[in-house]
Amino acid sequence: MIDRYSPDLAPLLEQAQAAYRRRDDDEFAALLEKAIAVAPSRIDLHLCLANKHIQTDRPELAVAIYDGLFDTLRDDVDVLLLLAHWRRYLGDAGEADAVRWRLAGIRPDRAVDLARIWEAVDLWLGKPVSDKLPTLPKGTKKPAILVLGHKLADDGSILPALAERLEKALEAANRYPGAFMIVTGGLPRGGRVEAQAMREWLVERGIAEDRIHEEGYARDTVENLIFSRYILDMQAADAAVVVTSGYNVRRAGACLEVLSVDYGSDRPVFAVSSGKYEDDGKDRLKVYRDVLRAYGIPMMAAYPHLAER
């Protein structure tokens, strides 16, 4: 097939961007398929469509796309990494290892990174979700308590799910009096973002204001961890205790583990549930999906129209 420039591509991508933002998954996929037909050499569009299938819990469709790309792009680093990762998720460990070894022959550093990511995945998927605060390693001098945000009510008040996280964070603050705190969340409601509301809640209950770092820019769980990692490093935290709801514990722990190792820290990472954990059966998919985002591979990467939400 010979590629020809088409003025139809930009409008299709603009419509796809709008569909992605309003979470119209079927419309987004249909528009991406049209865009790919117009510009088949735009591999970034193929990857966006595959990653949309990941987001909608259809990884087998994503792997079919990665396989198709691999047929012609046998040395593309991103294609190899994604194919290996999601082959492993689907249970094809032998094929995943074979693809990773091919990656090792091209970019050994990326193959090592992928093996380390899998170690974090296996570690956290193998851990029970608990609301019990951990015993910090002997010699810990500057631990951090990292509290993940949750959407506020329309008037900016704190909803029960976030209040539960803050109650557990307060318990942690009393358990670890030498720890500093990070409250993270940047979605605005009622004239303030989550982090502001969280800080005010903690201060009202006796936590010293200068003990709390306010990260008010993150839009989701992975950004919570990415932006908070900067503060952890700047403050030289030597342990991190993440407080979140049960359904977030494993992916938060795995993502922060990947971030810490990627950026040169060997700090131990703990994650605790703020309440009762009810398994929705999606932990494994969420962990596999979000560790790649933490590593630096966005779900949407077709500049300028499609970018991480």
CSV table of N, CA, C and O in Angstrom, one decimal, residues 79-89 92 95-97 99-100 103 114 118:
chain,number,residue,atom,x,y,z
A,79,VAL,N,6.7,-1.6,20.1
A,79,VAL,CA,5.9,-2.7,19.7
A,79,VAL,C,6.3,-4.0,20.4
A,79,VAL,O,5.5,-4.8,21.0
A,80,LEU,N,7.6,-4.2,20.5
A,80,LEU,CA,8.1,-5.4,21.2
A,80,LEU,C,7.8,-5.4,22.6
A,80,LEU,O,7.4,-6.4,23.2
A,81,LEU,N,8.0,-4.2,23.3
A,81,LEU,CA,7.7,-4.1,24.7
A,81,LEU,C,6.2,-4.4,25.0
A,81,LEU,O,5.9,-5.1,25.9
A,82,LEU,N,5.4,-3.7,24.2
A,82,LEU,CA,3.9,-3.9,24.5
A,82,LEU,C,3.5,-5.3,24.2
A,82,LEU,O,2.7,-5.9,24.9
A,83,LEU,N,4.0,-5.9,23.1
A,83,LEU,CA,3.6,-7.3,22.7
A,83,LEU,C,4.0,-8.2,23.8
A,83,LEU,O,3.2,-9.1,24.3
A,84,ALA,N,5.2,-8.1,24.3
A,84,ALA,CA,5.7,-9.0,25.4
A,84,ALA,C,4.9,-8.8,26.6
A,84,ALA,O,4.4,-9.8,27.2
A,85,HIS,N,4.6,-7.6,27.0
A,85,HIS,CA,3.9,-7.3,28.2
A,85,HIS,C,2.5,-7.9,28.2
A,85,HIS,O,2.0,-8.6,29.2
A,86,TRP,N,1.8,-7.7,27.1
A,86,TRP,CA,0.4,-8.1,27.1
A,86,TRP,C,0.2,-9.6,26.7
A,86,TRP,O,-0.8,-10.2,27.1
A,87,ARG,N,1.2,-10.2,26.0
A,87,ARG,CA,1.3,-11.6,25.9
A,87,ARG,C,1.4,-12.3,27.3
A,87,ARG,O,0.7,-13.3,27.5
A,88,ARG,N,2.2,-11.7,28.1
A,88,ARG,CA,2.4,-12.2,29.4
A,88,ARG,C,1.1,-12.1,30.2
A,88,ARG,O,0.7,-13.1,30.9
A,89,TYR,N,0.4,-11.0,30.1
A,89,TYR,CA,-0.9,-10.8,30.8
A,89,TYR,C,-1.9,-11.9,30.4
A,89,TYR,O,-2.6,-12.4,31.2
A,92,ASP,N,0.6,-16.2,28.1
A,92,ASP,CA,1.5,-16.8,27.1
A,92,ASP,C,2.9,-16.4,27.5
A,92,ASP,O,3.6,-15.6,26.9
A,95,GLU,N,5.9,-17.1,24.9
A,95,GLU,CA,6.0,-16.1,23.8
A,95,GLU,C,6.4,-14.7,24.3
A,95,GLU,O,7.2,-14.0,23.7
A,96,ALA,N,5.9,-14.3,25.5
A,96,ALA,CA,6.3,-13.1,26.1
A,96,ALA,C,7.8,-13.0,26.3
A,96,ALA,O,8.5,-12.0,26.0
A,97,ASP,N,8.4,-14.1,26.8
A,97,ASP,CA,9.9,-14.2,27.0
A,97,ASP,C,10.6,-14.1,25.7
A,97,ASP,O,11.7,-13.5,25.6
A,99,VAL,N,9.7,-12.7,23.0
A,99,VAL,CA,9.7,-11.3,22.4
A,99,VAL,C,10.6,-10.4,23.3
A,99,VAL,O,11.3,-9.6,22.7
A,100,ARG,N,10.6,-10.6,24.6
A,100,ARG,CA,11.5,-9.8,25.4
A,100,ARG,C,13.0,-10.1,25.1
A,100,ARG,O,13.8,-9.2,25.1
A,103,LEU,N,13.8,-8.1,22.1
A,103,LEU,CA,14.0,-6.7,22.6
A,103,LEU,C,15.4,-6.6,23.2
A,103,LEU,O,16.0,-5.5,22.9
A,114,LEU,N,11.8,-4.1,31.5
A,114,LEU,CA,10.6,-4.9,31.4
A,114,LEU,C,10.6,-6.0,32.4
A,114,LEU,O,9.6,-6.3,33.1
A,118,TRP,N,7.9,-6.5,35.5
A,118,TRP,CA,7.2,-7.8,35.8
A,118,TRP,C,7.4,-8.2,37.2
A,118,TRP,O,6.5,-8.8,37.9
